[in-house]
Short mmCIF file of C-alpha atoms and ligand atoms in Angstrom, two decimals:
data_model
loop_
_atom_site.label_atom_id
_atom_site.label_comp_id
_atom_site.label_asym_id
_atom_site.label_seq_id
_atom_site.Cartn_x
_atom_site.Cartn_y
_atom_site.Cartn_z
CA MET A 8 -2.19 13.90 -21.41
CA ALA A 9 -5.26 15.04 -19.50
CA LEU A 10 -4.04 17.50 -16.88
CA VAL A 11 -5.24 19.98 -14.34
CA GLY A 12 -8.43 21.88 -15.20
CA ALA A 13 -12.12 21.33 -14.73
CA LYS A 14 -12.27 18.50 -17.25
CA THR A 15 -14.91 15.84 -16.71
CA PHE A 16 -13.76 12.22 -16.52
CA LYS A 17 -15.70 8.97 -16.71
CA ASN A 18 -15.82 5.42 -15.44
CA TYR A 19 -14.42 2.70 -17.71
CA ILE A 20 -16.97 -0.11 -17.75
CA ASP A 21 -17.52 -2.86 -20.29
CA GLY A 22 -14.91 -1.32 -22.59
CA GLU A 23 -16.61 2.12 -22.71
CA TRP A 24 -15.92 5.45 -20.96
CA VAL A 25 -19.27 6.23 -19.30
CA ASP A 26 -20.88 8.54 -16.72
CA ALA A 27 -22.32 7.24 -13.46
CA ALA A 28 -25.81 5.80 -13.96
CA SER A 29 -27.13 8.54 -11.66
CA GLY A 30 -25.33 11.28 -13.61
CA ASP A 31 -23.93 12.58 -10.29
CA THR A 32 -20.35 13.86 -10.07
CA PHE A 33 -17.72 14.89 -7.53
CA GLU A 34 -14.66 17.11 -7.80
CA SER A 35 -11.03 16.32 -7.16
CA THR A 36 -9.08 19.32 -5.88
CA SER A 37 -5.42 19.85 -5.11
CA PRO A 38 -4.46 19.75 -1.41
CA ALA A 39 -1.56 22.04 -2.33
CA ASN A 40 -3.55 25.07 -3.48
CA GLY A 41 -7.22 24.15 -3.96
CA ASP A 42 -7.04 24.01 -7.80
CA THR A 43 -9.65 21.82 -9.43
CA ILE A 44 -8.06 18.69 -10.87
CA GLY A 45 -11.17 17.31 -12.54
CA VAL A 46 -14.78 16.18 -12.19
CA PHE A 47 -15.53 12.47 -11.77
CA PRO A 48 -18.58 10.21 -11.79
CA LYS A 49 -20.09 9.72 -8.34
CA SER A 50 -21.05 6.11 -8.90
CA GLY A 51 -23.18 3.67 -6.97
CA PRO A 52 -24.25 0.01 -6.83
CA GLU A 53 -25.79 0.14 -10.32
CA ASP A 54 -22.42 1.05 -11.84
CA VAL A 55 -20.70 -1.64 -9.78
CA GLU A 56 -23.23 -4.17 -11.05
CA ARG A 57 -22.40 -3.35 -14.70
CA ALA A 58 -18.66 -3.41 -14.08
CA VAL A 59 -18.80 -6.78 -12.31
CA ALA A 60 -20.93 -8.26 -15.11
CA ALA A 61 -18.37 -7.08 -17.67
CA ALA A 62 -15.41 -8.39 -15.67
CA SER A 63 -17.16 -11.74 -15.09
CA ALA A 64 -17.79 -12.17 -18.82
CA ALA A 65 -14.20 -11.19 -19.64
CA PHE A 66 -12.81 -13.71 -17.16
CA GLU A 67 -13.91 -16.65 -19.32
CA GLU A 68 -11.55 -15.50 -22.11
CA TRP A 69 -8.77 -13.82 -20.15
CA ARG A 70 -8.09 -16.88 -17.99
CA LEU A 71 -7.37 -18.83 -21.19
CA VAL A 72 -4.89 -16.31 -22.62
CA PRO A 73 -1.45 -17.90 -22.10
CA ALA A 74 0.24 -16.32 -19.08
CA PRO A 75 3.34 -15.24 -21.09
CA ARG A 76 0.99 -13.24 -23.40
CA ARG A 77 -0.64 -11.63 -20.36
CA GLY A 78 2.86 -10.80 -19.13
CA GLU A 79 3.76 -9.15 -22.45
CA ILE A 80 0.89 -6.71 -22.00
CA LEU A 81 2.27 -5.83 -18.56
CA PHE A 82 5.73 -5.29 -20.11
CA ARG A 83 4.15 -2.81 -22.52
CA PHE A 84 2.28 -1.17 -19.63
CA ALA A 85 5.53 -0.79 -17.66
CA GLN A 86 7.10 0.86 -20.69
CA LEU A 87 4.15 3.25 -21.12
CA VAL A 88 4.28 4.21 -17.43
CA THR A 89 8.01 4.84 -17.87
CA ASP A 90 7.29 7.12 -20.83
CA ALA A 91 4.59 8.94 -18.82
CA LYS A 92 6.66 9.11 -15.61
CA ASP A 93 7.28 12.87 -15.68
CA ASP A 94 3.61 13.69 -16.35
CA LEU A 95 2.38 11.28 -13.69
CA THR A 96 4.90 12.65 -11.19
CA ASP A 97 3.73 16.20 -11.77
CA LEU A 98 0.09 15.19 -11.60
CA MET A 99 0.71 13.34 -8.33
CA SER A 100 2.28 16.43 -6.77
CA ARG A 101 -0.86 18.32 -7.73
CA GLU A 102 -3.61 15.78 -7.00
CA MET A 103 -2.14 14.07 -3.94
CA GLY A 104 0.48 16.59 -2.78
CA LYS A 105 3.70 14.56 -2.60
CA VAL A 106 6.97 16.30 -3.34
CA LYS A 107 8.45 15.57 -6.75
CA ALA A 108 11.16 13.09 -5.72
CA GLU A 109 8.66 11.00 -3.76
CA ALA A 110 5.99 11.18 -6.45
CA GLY A 111 8.59 9.95 -8.94
CA GLY A 112 9.40 7.11 -6.55
CA ASP A 113 5.71 6.19 -6.34
CA VAL A 114 5.51 5.97 -10.15
CA GLN A 115 8.80 4.06 -10.31
CA GLU A 116 7.45 1.50 -7.87
CA ALA A 117 4.60 0.81 -10.31
CA ILE A 118 7.09 0.45 -13.15
CA ASP A 119 9.20 -1.98 -11.11
CA MET A 120 6.17 -3.96 -9.98
CA SER A 121 4.77 -4.20 -13.50
CA TYR A 122 8.09 -5.44 -14.91
CA TYR A 123 8.43 -7.92 -12.05
CA MET A 124 4.91 -9.30 -12.50
CA ALA A 125 5.26 -9.28 -16.29
CA GLY A 126 8.13 -11.74 -15.77
CA GLU A 127 5.77 -13.94 -13.74
CA GLY A 128 4.00 -14.64 -17.02
CA ARG A 129 6.84 -17.06 -17.77
CA ARG A 130 7.07 -18.43 -14.23
CA LEU A 131 3.92 -18.74 -12.10
CA PHE A 132 5.73 -21.74 -10.66
CA GLY A 133 3.91 -24.63 -9.08
CA GLN A 134 5.50 -27.77 -7.66
CA THR A 135 6.08 -31.25 -9.02
CA THR A 136 6.55 -34.01 -6.47
CA PRO A 137 7.16 -37.75 -6.64
CA SER A 138 4.12 -39.95 -6.13
CA GLU A 139 3.92 -42.61 -3.46
CA LEU A 140 2.55 -44.94 -6.17
CA PRO A 141 4.27 -46.23 -9.32
CA ASP A 142 3.38 -44.79 -12.74
CA LYS A 143 1.74 -41.74 -11.30
CA PHE A 144 2.61 -38.02 -11.71
CA ASN A 145 1.87 -35.27 -9.14
CA MET A 146 1.94 -31.51 -9.50
CA SER A 147 0.35 -28.33 -8.20
CA VAL A 148 -0.60 -25.41 -10.43
CA ARG A 149 -1.81 -21.87 -9.75
CA MET A 150 -5.32 -21.13 -11.07
CA PRO A 151 -6.88 -17.67 -11.47
CA ILE A 152 -9.90 -17.04 -9.25
CA GLY A 153 -12.20 -14.61 -11.09
CA VAL A 154 -13.16 -10.97 -10.61
CA VAL A 155 -10.93 -9.12 -8.15
CA GLY A 156 -12.32 -6.03 -6.39
CA VAL A 157 -9.42 -3.58 -5.96
CA ILE A 158 -9.98 -0.82 -3.36
CA THR A 159 -7.12 1.61 -2.83
CA PRO A 160 -6.16 4.60 -0.64
CA TRP A 161 -4.84 7.97 -1.82
CA ASN A 162 -1.36 7.92 -0.31
CA PHE A 163 0.38 5.79 -2.99
CA PRO A 164 -2.04 6.47 -5.83
CA ILE A 165 -0.02 4.81 -8.62
CA ALA A 166 2.12 2.32 -6.69
CA ILE A 167 -0.65 0.63 -4.68
CA PRO A 168 -2.94 -0.04 -7.67
CA SER A 169 0.07 -1.69 -9.36
CA TRP A 170 0.77 -3.90 -6.33
CA LYS A 171 -2.72 -5.33 -6.73
CA ILE A 172 -3.63 -5.10 -10.40
CA ALA A 173 -0.34 -6.35 -11.93
CA PRO A 174 -0.23 -9.69 -10.05
CA ALA A 175 -4.00 -10.17 -10.36
CA LEU A 176 -3.86 -9.70 -14.14
CA VAL A 177 -0.82 -11.83 -14.85
CA ALA A 178 -2.43 -14.65 -12.89
CA GLY A 179 -5.49 -14.47 -15.18
CA ASN A 180 -8.05 -12.58 -13.09
CA THR A 181 -10.17 -9.63 -14.20
CA ILE A 182 -10.56 -6.36 -12.31
CA VAL A 183 -13.06 -3.88 -10.94
CA PHE A 184 -10.98 -1.02 -9.51
CA LYS A 185 -12.25 1.64 -7.09
CA PRO A 186 -9.59 4.28 -6.42
CA ALA A 187 -9.76 6.73 -3.50
CA THR A 188 -11.96 9.78 -4.07
CA ASP A 189 -9.00 12.05 -3.22
CA THR A 190 -6.93 10.77 -6.17
CA PRO A 191 -9.32 9.73 -8.95
CA LEU A 192 -7.36 11.20 -11.86
CA LEU A 193 -4.28 9.14 -11.04
CA GLY A 194 -6.50 6.04 -10.94
CA GLU A 195 -8.02 7.01 -14.26
CA ARG A 196 -4.58 7.50 -15.86
CA PHE A 197 -3.49 4.10 -14.56
CA VAL A 198 -6.40 2.41 -16.33
CA GLU A 199 -5.97 4.49 -19.50
CA LEU A 200 -2.37 3.25 -19.74
CA LEU A 201 -3.45 -0.35 -19.19
CA THR A 202 -5.91 -0.11 -22.07
CA GLU A 203 -3.21 1.53 -24.24
CA ALA A 204 -0.89 -1.37 -23.39
CA GLY A 205 -3.43 -3.77 -24.86
CA VAL A 206 -5.43 -5.13 -21.92
CA PRO A 207 -8.59 -6.36 -23.70
CA LYS A 208 -11.90 -4.59 -23.17
CA ARG A 209 -13.82 -5.53 -20.02
CA VAL A 210 -10.74 -7.15 -18.35
CA VAL A 211 -10.13 -3.98 -16.33
CA ASN A 212 -12.97 -1.67 -15.24
CA ILE A 213 -12.77 1.44 -13.07
CA VAL A 214 -15.68 2.75 -11.00
CA HIS A 215 -15.17 6.07 -9.21
CA GLY A 216 -16.96 6.96 -6.01
CA GLY A 217 -17.09 6.65 -2.26
CA GLY A 218 -16.33 3.77 0.05
CA ARG A 219 -19.90 3.21 1.06
CA ALA A 220 -21.56 3.62 -2.35
CA VAL A 221 -18.99 1.81 -4.52
CA GLY A 222 -16.53 -0.02 -2.24
CA ASP A 223 -19.20 -1.66 -0.13
CA ALA A 224 -21.24 -2.70 -3.21
CA LEU A 225 -18.11 -4.36 -4.57
CA VAL A 226 -17.44 -6.16 -1.30
CA ARG A 227 -21.05 -7.41 -1.16
CA HIS A 228 -21.27 -8.53 -4.78
CA PRO A 229 -21.59 -12.32 -4.99
CA ASP A 230 -19.63 -12.46 -8.28
CA VAL A 231 -16.51 -10.85 -6.79
CA PRO A 232 -14.67 -13.69 -5.02
CA VAL A 233 -11.55 -11.67 -4.08
CA ILE A 234 -11.29 -8.28 -2.41
CA THR A 235 -7.94 -6.57 -1.98
CA LEU A 236 -8.05 -3.46 0.18
CA THR A 237 -5.40 -1.08 1.43
CA GLY A 238 -6.78 1.37 3.94
CA SER A 239 -7.40 2.02 7.61
CA ARG A 240 -7.98 -0.63 10.25
CA GLU A 241 -11.60 0.48 10.68
CA THR A 242 -12.34 0.03 6.97
CA GLY A 243 -10.56 -3.33 6.97
CA VAL A 244 -12.67 -4.67 9.83
CA GLN A 245 -15.85 -3.46 8.13
CA VAL A 246 -14.88 -5.07 4.82
CA LEU A 247 -13.91 -8.35 6.46
CA LYS A 248 -17.26 -8.55 8.28
CA THR A 249 -19.23 -7.76 5.14
CA ALA A 250 -17.28 -10.25 3.04
CA ALA A 251 -17.77 -13.03 5.60
CA ASP A 252 -21.32 -13.73 4.42
CA GLU A 253 -20.00 -14.80 1.01
CA LEU A 254 -16.84 -16.43 2.45
CA LYS A 255 -14.71 -14.25 0.18
CA ARG A 256 -10.98 -14.14 0.06
CA VAL A 257 -10.08 -10.77 1.58
CA HIS A 258 -6.58 -9.32 1.46
CA LEU A 259 -6.08 -6.42 3.88
CA GLU A 260 -3.14 -3.99 4.15
CA LEU A 261 -3.97 -1.66 7.03
CA GLY A 262 -2.38 0.77 9.45
CA GLY A 263 0.98 1.13 11.09
CA LYS A 264 2.59 2.68 14.20
CA ASN A 265 6.18 2.08 13.20
CA ALA A 266 9.18 2.57 15.46
CA ILE A 267 12.80 3.43 14.81
CA ILE A 268 15.10 2.24 17.61
CA VAL A 269 18.29 4.24 18.17
CA LEU A 270 20.82 2.52 20.45
CA ASP A 271 23.68 4.19 22.32
CA ASP A 272 26.22 2.94 19.76
CA ALA A 273 24.33 4.23 16.68
CA ASP A 274 25.69 6.56 14.01
CA LEU A 275 23.56 9.51 15.09
CA ASP A 276 23.85 11.55 11.89
CA LEU A 277 22.65 8.55 9.93
CA ALA A 278 19.83 7.99 12.43
CA VAL A 279 18.67 11.61 12.12
CA ASP A 280 18.60 11.30 8.32
CA GLY A 281 16.60 8.07 8.64
CA ILE A 282 14.13 9.65 11.07
CA ILE A 283 13.58 12.74 8.91
CA TRP A 284 12.96 10.61 5.81
CA SER A 285 10.68 8.13 7.55
CA ALA A 286 8.71 10.45 9.81
CA PHE A 287 8.19 13.42 7.49
CA GLY A 288 8.40 12.02 3.95
CA THR A 289 4.97 12.14 2.26
CA SER A 290 4.08 14.45 5.17
CA GLY A 291 4.01 11.38 7.43
CA GLN A 292 1.16 9.89 5.41
CA ARG A 293 2.76 6.52 4.81
CA CYS A 294 1.65 3.26 6.35
CA THR A 295 5.37 2.76 7.12
CA ALA A 296 5.86 6.24 8.64
CA ALA A 297 8.09 6.35 11.73
CA SER A 298 5.72 7.93 14.20
CA ARG A 299 7.78 6.66 17.14
CA VAL A 300 11.51 6.93 17.82
CA VAL A 301 12.66 4.75 20.70
CA VAL A 302 15.98 6.13 21.95
CA GLN A 303 18.46 4.73 24.46
CA ARG A 304 19.09 7.30 27.19
CA GLY A 305 22.84 7.63 26.56
CA VAL A 306 22.17 9.41 23.25
CA TYR A 307 18.69 10.78 23.93
CA GLU A 308 19.60 14.46 24.51
CA THR A 309 22.07 14.61 21.60
CA LEU A 310 19.68 12.94 19.18
CA LYS A 311 16.81 15.14 20.33
CA SER A 312 18.66 18.40 19.71
CA ARG A 313 20.12 17.31 16.35
CA LEU A 314 16.72 16.10 15.17
CA VAL A 315 14.87 19.26 16.17
CA GLN A 316 17.55 21.41 14.52
CA HIS A 317 17.10 19.49 11.22
CA VAL A 318 13.31 19.47 11.40
CA GLU A 319 13.22 23.25 11.81
CA GLN A 320 15.09 23.63 8.53
CA LEU A 321 12.52 21.68 6.51
CA ARG A 322 10.68 23.84 3.98
CA LEU A 323 6.95 23.44 3.47
CA GLY A 324 5.49 24.14 0.04
CA VAL A 325 3.85 22.83 -3.08
CA GLY A 326 5.25 19.46 -4.11
CA TRP A 327 6.16 20.40 -7.66
CA GLU A 328 8.73 23.03 -6.62
CA ASP A 329 12.29 21.71 -6.41
CA ASP A 330 13.18 23.20 -3.02
CA THR A 331 10.14 21.87 -1.15
CA ASP A 332 10.90 19.32 1.56
CA ILE A 333 7.36 18.70 2.82
CA GLY A 334 4.11 19.00 0.87
CA PRO A 335 0.55 19.37 2.14
CA VAL A 336 -1.54 16.72 3.87
CA ILE A 337 -4.38 15.28 1.87
CA ASN A 338 -7.43 17.31 2.99
CA GLU A 339 -8.96 19.44 5.69
CA GLY A 340 -10.18 16.44 7.69
CA ALA A 341 -6.62 15.09 7.84
CA LEU A 342 -5.31 18.49 8.94
CA GLU A 343 -7.85 18.60 11.78
CA LYS A 344 -7.10 15.03 12.85
CA ILE A 345 -3.35 15.66 12.91
CA HIS A 346 -3.79 18.84 14.94
CA SER A 347 -6.12 17.10 17.38
CA TYR A 348 -3.25 14.69 18.15
CA THR A 349 -1.02 17.65 18.98
CA GLU A 350 -3.62 18.69 21.56
CA ILE A 351 -3.85 15.11 22.83
CA GLY A 352 -0.06 14.91 23.18
CA ARG A 353 0.08 18.21 25.08
CA ASN A 354 -2.72 17.17 27.40
CA GLU A 355 -1.01 13.86 28.05
CA GLY A 356 2.07 15.74 29.27
CA ALA A 357 4.42 15.12 26.35
CA ASP A 358 6.97 17.83 25.60
CA LEU A 359 6.18 19.59 22.28
CA LEU A 360 9.68 20.25 20.92
CA THR A 361 8.80 21.78 17.57
CA GLY A 362 5.87 22.24 15.17
CA GLY A 363 2.39 21.47 16.45
CA GLU A 364 0.51 23.98 14.31
CA VAL A 365 -1.16 24.53 10.98
CA ALA A 366 1.25 26.40 8.70
CA HIS A 367 0.22 29.75 7.23
CA GLY A 368 1.77 32.43 5.02
CA ASP A 369 4.27 32.02 2.15
CA GLY A 370 1.50 30.87 -0.21
CA LEU A 371 0.44 28.06 2.13
CA ASP A 372 -3.01 29.42 3.00
CA LYS A 373 -4.77 27.85 0.05
CA GLY A 374 -3.61 24.35 0.95
CA PHE A 375 -3.46 21.99 3.94
CA TYR A 376 -0.02 22.35 5.51
CA TYR A 377 1.09 21.20 8.95
CA ARG A 378 4.41 22.04 10.59
CA PRO A 379 6.55 18.94 11.15
CA THR A 380 6.05 18.06 14.78
CA VAL A 381 8.28 16.32 17.31
CA PHE A 382 7.22 15.39 20.83
CA GLY A 383 9.84 14.53 23.47
CA ASP A 384 9.60 12.59 26.74
CA VAL A 385 6.75 10.50 25.44
CA SER A 386 5.80 7.46 27.43
CA PRO A 387 4.86 4.31 25.53
CA ASP A 388 1.26 4.22 26.74
CA MET A 389 0.34 7.75 25.59
CA ARG A 390 -2.16 7.94 22.74
CA ILE A 391 0.37 9.72 20.49
CA ALA A 392 2.60 6.65 20.97
CA GLN A 393 -0.19 4.14 20.34
CA GLU A 394 -2.54 5.46 17.63
CA GLU A 395 -1.91 6.01 13.94
CA ILE A 396 -1.82 9.79 13.33
CA PHE A 397 -0.99 9.64 9.60
CA GLY A 398 0.66 13.03 9.54
CA PRO A 399 4.05 14.72 10.10
CA THR A 400 4.21 13.97 13.83
CA THR A 401 6.68 11.77 15.64
CA ALA A 402 7.21 10.86 19.29
CA LEU A 403 10.57 10.41 21.03
CA ILE A 404 10.40 7.70 23.69
CA PRO A 405 13.46 7.35 25.98
CA VAL A 406 14.39 3.83 27.17
CA ASP A 407 17.13 2.34 29.34
CA SER A 408 18.11 -0.83 27.48
CA PHE A 409 17.97 -2.85 24.30
CA ASP A 410 15.38 -5.20 25.80
CA GLU A 411 13.16 -2.30 26.84
CA ALA A 412 13.48 -0.81 23.33
CA ILE A 413 12.21 -4.03 21.76
CA ARG A 414 9.35 -4.27 24.28
CA VAL A 415 8.28 -0.68 23.59
CA ALA A 416 8.59 -1.07 19.81
CA ASN A 417 6.39 -4.18 19.95
CA GLY A 418 3.88 -2.69 22.39
CA VAL A 419 1.35 -1.43 19.84
CA GLN A 420 -1.56 -3.02 17.97
CA PHE A 421 0.08 -2.71 14.53
CA GLY A 422 3.08 -4.59 13.11
CA LEU A 423 4.06 -3.21 9.72
CA SER A 424 7.62 -1.86 9.77
CA SER A 425 10.45 -1.36 12.27
CA SER A 426 14.04 -0.25 12.23
CA ILE A 427 17.13 -0.27 14.41
CA PHE A 428 20.22 1.92 14.29
CA THR A 429 23.18 0.17 15.89
CA ARG A 430 26.76 -0.80 15.07
CA ASP A 431 26.48 -4.02 17.12
CA VAL A 432 25.82 -6.92 14.75
CA ASN A 433 24.58 -9.16 17.56
CA LYS A 434 21.96 -6.64 18.63
CA ALA A 435 20.95 -6.07 15.00
CA PHE A 436 20.28 -9.80 14.54
CA ARG A 437 18.42 -10.07 17.85
CA ALA A 438 16.23 -7.17 16.74
CA ILE A 439 15.57 -8.84 13.38
CA ARG A 440 14.41 -11.90 15.31
CA ASP A 441 12.42 -10.15 18.04
CA LEU A 442 10.72 -7.16 16.40
CA ASP A 443 7.15 -8.26 15.70
CA THR A 444 6.65 -6.61 12.30
CA GLY A 445 6.41 -7.75 8.70
CA ILE A 446 9.40 -5.61 7.70
CA THR A 447 12.58 -4.71 9.64
CA TYR A 448 15.36 -2.38 8.52
CA VAL A 449 18.87 -2.22 9.96
CA ASN A 450 20.59 1.19 9.84
CA ALA A 451 17.85 2.62 7.61
CA GLY A 452 14.46 4.22 8.31
CA THR A 453 11.14 2.37 8.39
CA THR A 454 10.34 2.98 4.75
CA GLY A 455 11.88 1.87 1.45
CA ALA A 456 10.46 -1.50 0.45
CA GLU A 457 11.51 -3.09 -2.85
CA VAL A 458 8.96 -4.83 -5.04
CA HIS A 459 10.47 -8.32 -5.08
CA LEU A 460 10.14 -8.99 -1.35
CA PRO A 461 6.83 -9.54 0.47
CA PHE A 462 5.20 -6.37 1.85
CA GLY A 463 2.76 -6.35 4.74
CA GLY A 464 2.53 -6.60 8.47
CA THR A 465 1.74 -8.66 11.54
CA LYS A 466 -1.03 -8.11 14.12
CA ASP A 467 -3.68 -5.52 13.17
CA THR A 468 -1.80 -4.34 10.09
CA GLY A 469 -3.55 -7.02 8.10
CA ASN A 470 -4.94 -10.51 8.00
CA GLY A 471 -1.87 -12.57 7.22
CA HIS A 472 -1.48 -11.93 3.50
CA ARG A 473 1.37 -10.10 1.79
CA GLU A 474 1.62 -8.12 -1.37
CA ALA A 475 4.63 -7.82 -3.71
CA GLY A 476 7.14 -10.56 -4.47
CA GLN A 477 6.02 -14.13 -4.93
CA ALA A 478 3.72 -13.79 -1.92
CA ALA A 479 1.35 -11.54 -3.91
CA LEU A 480 0.47 -14.45 -6.17
CA ASP A 481 -0.99 -16.32 -3.20
CA VAL A 482 -3.68 -13.64 -2.89
CA PHE A 483 -4.73 -13.87 -6.52
CA THR A 484 -4.49 -17.60 -7.27
CA GLU A 485 -6.05 -20.79 -6.04
CA TRP A 486 -3.77 -23.84 -5.74
CA LYS A 487 -4.89 -26.89 -7.67
CA SER A 488 -3.23 -30.24 -6.99
CA VAL A 489 -3.19 -32.61 -9.96
CA TYR A 490 -2.64 -36.39 -9.95
CA VAL A 491 -2.12 -38.18 -13.26
CA ASP A 492 -2.16 -41.99 -13.04
CA TYR A 493 -0.60 -43.66 -16.07
CA SER A 494 -0.51 -47.20 -14.63
CA GLY A 495 -3.71 -48.27 -16.37
CA ARG A 496 -5.15 -49.70 -13.15
CA LEU A 497 -6.89 -48.33 -10.08
CA GLN A 498 -4.23 -47.40 -7.53
CA ARG A 499 -5.45 -46.28 -4.14
CA ALA A 500 -3.29 -43.77 -2.25
CA GLN A 501 -2.50 -44.69 1.36
CA ILE A 502 -3.72 -48.26 0.72
CA ASP A 503 -2.20 -49.98 -2.32
CA ASN A 504 1.35 -48.75 -1.81
CA LEU A 505 1.46 -50.54 1.57
CA ASP A 506 0.37 -53.96 0.24
CA GLU A 507 3.44 -54.82 -1.89
P1 NAD B 611 -9.62 4.45 4.13
O1 NAD B 611 -9.76 3.19 4.90
O2 NAD B 611 -10.42 5.62 4.55
O3 NAD B 611 -9.97 4.21 2.59
C1 NAD B 611 -9.31 3.23 1.80
C2 NAD B 611 -10.22 2.85 0.65
O4 NAD B 611 -11.34 2.10 1.15
C3 NAD B 611 -10.81 4.05 -0.11
O5 NAD B 611 -10.87 3.77 -1.49
C4 NAD B 611 -12.21 4.15 0.48
O6 NAD B 611 -13.13 4.78 -0.37
C5 NAD B 611 -12.55 2.68 0.68
N1 NAD B 611 -13.61 2.40 1.68
C6 NAD B 611 -13.92 3.14 2.77
N2 NAD B 611 -14.94 2.55 3.45
C7 NAD B 611 -15.26 1.42 2.78
C8 NAD B 611 -16.24 0.38 2.97
N3 NAD B 611 -17.07 0.38 4.01
N4 NAD B 611 -16.26 -0.64 2.09
C9 NAD B 611 -15.42 -0.69 1.04
N5 NAD B 611 -14.50 0.28 0.79
C10 NAD B 611 -14.41 1.31 1.65
O7 NAD B 611 -8.05 4.78 4.13
P2 NAD B 611 -7.30 6.05 3.53
O8 NAD B 611 -7.54 7.21 4.43
O9 NAD B 611 -7.61 6.20 2.07
O10 NAD B 611 -5.77 5.57 3.66
C11 NAD B 611 -5.04 5.69 4.84
C12 NAD B 611 -4.94 4.36 5.56
O11 NAD B 611 -4.39 3.38 4.69
C13 NAD B 611 -3.99 4.42 6.74
O12 NAD B 611 -4.54 3.72 7.82
C14 NAD B 611 -2.74 3.71 6.24
O13 NAD B 611 -1.91 3.14 7.22
C15 NAD B 611 -3.34 2.68 5.34
N6 NAD B 611 -2.33 2.20 4.38
C16 NAD B 611 -1.82 0.94 4.57
C17 NAD B 611 -0.85 0.46 3.70
C18 NAD B 611 -0.27 -0.93 3.88
O14 NAD B 611 0.29 -1.44 2.93
N7 NAD B 611 -0.37 -1.55 5.04
C19 NAD B 611 -0.40 1.26 2.64
C20 NAD B 611 -0.95 2.53 2.50
C21 NAD B 611 -1.93 2.99 3.37
#
């Protein structure tokens, strides 16, 4: 497989591997040590135009391929990703920075999603209902929509494309895919494996390049009726506004400011494990990262000292080494943003308990490493408790009661994930009911979704859609209601059935 080195890669458009029309390129480099991963086409609207034309033409044939056949291609794809799992895992540690176990999990999620959606080829259930009139048959069926513009972030560079592309394909849509510029090789490998699995030419196209030059052109294109974007709130708002002119269907998965609640009766060792995994896994660069820990005062001091003790044992390093706990953050801009929040937290009067600095030495100087950071005595209105930092920083917020914990957890603009550690089943169920998020965990951290349940959030985390599970199909299909009258006479609904 194509691996690290200064190899030049191409777009895949109209069934051919091609350069950007402009001939321009950009480099992907490793956040772990600065190694060059590859050189990629820096595309623009002209390339998007060609890719959309190819995907539009392919739609006319792909929509007529029986769904079980489309599913069989996804089964083969899932198998190929399984075979390539070790290579993809290693590449992800190098191109994106995740530690090996998490990179493997990212790849596994794509395998699981592809198998799940492959099975949809033999389901894609609609409904049949009785008719209010005699000799009449009613049903609803899912119809594909057309070309889907897929725009993805860098933090789950194999999993997120699968969440979008697998359901879109099995439903009969065609694809123009724009991966993040920080992880283009993983996007390229994803498409290579799809073509190897037998996805026909033109059905999937990949166009590399920036959000403004490629993403925006895709969002504006009149022949792309569906846009699915995972990214920041700011990008989501921009995309939604742009897409409004064409009344497009826009599916948005945006930011998070997720809270773990720890009540006085919690298993504290378990809670510490959950916090470490959720706050510092993927260096805190998950939409479901626990960047707030809301702790009842009875256990606040104990939890604080146990957590800090554990955090100080975490080892920073390159993701592909077995004993690394925390890898780099994605790029220099991210490092600066994360550190600026440490300054903000300090200035706001929060108590910096550990971390709070760029990590140097021990081979870390060539990459972007930040010490895992914990703030104590944070009040809910501080910026570090309100804004998405997207780095290895978490804020401990003491509270007096269960009700206050729920109020604080809900008191942010996002609503992706939440969690509660308690041994009281009544409080657990009240939290499940009252936490205003798309996902709630009991006695587990804020991260760990499985592919067969809906994934997404309330409030500013999105615009009401969900990916994964059956819910994903709602993004990529249009419902058609069908009435078949076999009475041989004109029967008028709402009129003739009342006359008899
Ligand atoms: P980003 O918004 O900067 O970029 C996401 C994608 O959008 C990239 O491919 C980018 O090139 C593209 N883009 C940027 N501007 C665009 C424009 N004007 N038009 C069209 N496309 C444009 O986000 P990021 O930094 O890559 O990812 C981090 C963000 O993603 C965080 O906010 C995180 O919470 C969010 N995220 C959410 C989920 C979820 O499921 N809710 C999952 C992962 C990440």
